Amino acid sequence: MHKDEWQEQEHQEIQLNPIFIEIVDLEGNSMDKSPNLGTNRLLFHPNWSSKEGAWTINIGGQEVRQKQMLLKHEGKPEGYMLLATSFEEARELLDNLRNILLILYPGILISLFLTMRYLAGKSIQPIQKIISKTNQITQSNLNERVPVLDQEDEIGQLTRSINELLNRLEQSMIREKQFTSDASHELRTPLSVMRGTLEVLIRKPRTSEEYVKKIQTALESIDRMSAMIDQLLALARVERSGESMKDEVEIMSFVEEVAVQIEKETGREVRFQTEESIPVFVQVSEKSLQMILNNLIQNAIKYSDGPIDLEIQVENGKPLIFVKDQGYGIGEESIKKIFDPFYRDPSALEKLIPGTGLGLAIVKKLAQESGIEISVSSELGSGSAFRLGF
């Protein structure tokens, strides 16, 4: 059929993309073929299946891709048509691509390695600066800081975190040095008193009344040192113990019992009052709360002459304990410092009120460990009020 199709140019000569056609019978005998095959023949597969794809063969030294198709007439198989097209161009393309990749791939790998090494070096330069700077910071120059880069990435956050850590360390060192200096000063004073008293005693014989008087002075100095050492040990135990175990405490009955006990021990009036009609429970260490209340009440007794008020309130579901007195009050400048170890209000020193300046420091530490918010309000001559919030 349509024999003139064989005469078309594409079937007469090998072009850029020549098409080769051969028709065979069911046994593979050639019946006709395109002129461009010349004396060559396409490969016939007797056990061909319609599921098979194409395959590659050589014709006259040329690589071609071939496919086989079944021919039917009125539903009856009559033979096969073998089709093929040149694979030379595709093969050349693949060979060129292989050669290019063999040359480019090592070059690309080396370029990537050098580029990534350079970028990695640039990216860790800030970290190297941080390491270099932190290695230079010691106890003697804790005031120095790591330069903060103007960026919000992880390195900038790390730099700020390190500087905040150095700030905390510096403040801790300052407090420790101040504490050591204050402790030395406070212990040196009674020791100097004792030494002076004893030196006076041994200079010449004295009457028994003079001996008794000087010994009492020495004993008072010893009592002062003993009280200070006890307070220092209590403060050290609080700092070492960390977070204490919490109990469920009904604070109305607890505070009332504390008020009654201190009133019996000191003979001073300690008044308990509340407008709450139902029990109030809080999660707190019972021992810590008792020590806090004892120190606050003893402090109020020391700095006032009138009764001490213990009051319980509930504001917005938050239990509060107030320890109030009608004493001398605290100056505005001293309110910021009264919780510092060894700090004492100048007016208390002028009135020669005994004390070590450690009671409120212990209260502050215990409150922090127990999760209690403590604050104070006071006016000179109008008394003070300490507030404990749970």
CSV table of C-alpha atoms in Angstrom, one decimal, residues 53 106 119 193 228:
chain,number,residue,atom,x,y,z
A,53,GLY,CA,10.0,-1.5,24.6
A,106,PRO,CA,36.0,17.5,40.6
A,119,LEU,CA,32.2,30.7,54.8
A,193,VAL,CA,36.4,45.9,123.5
A,228,MET,CA,26.5,37.3,115.4
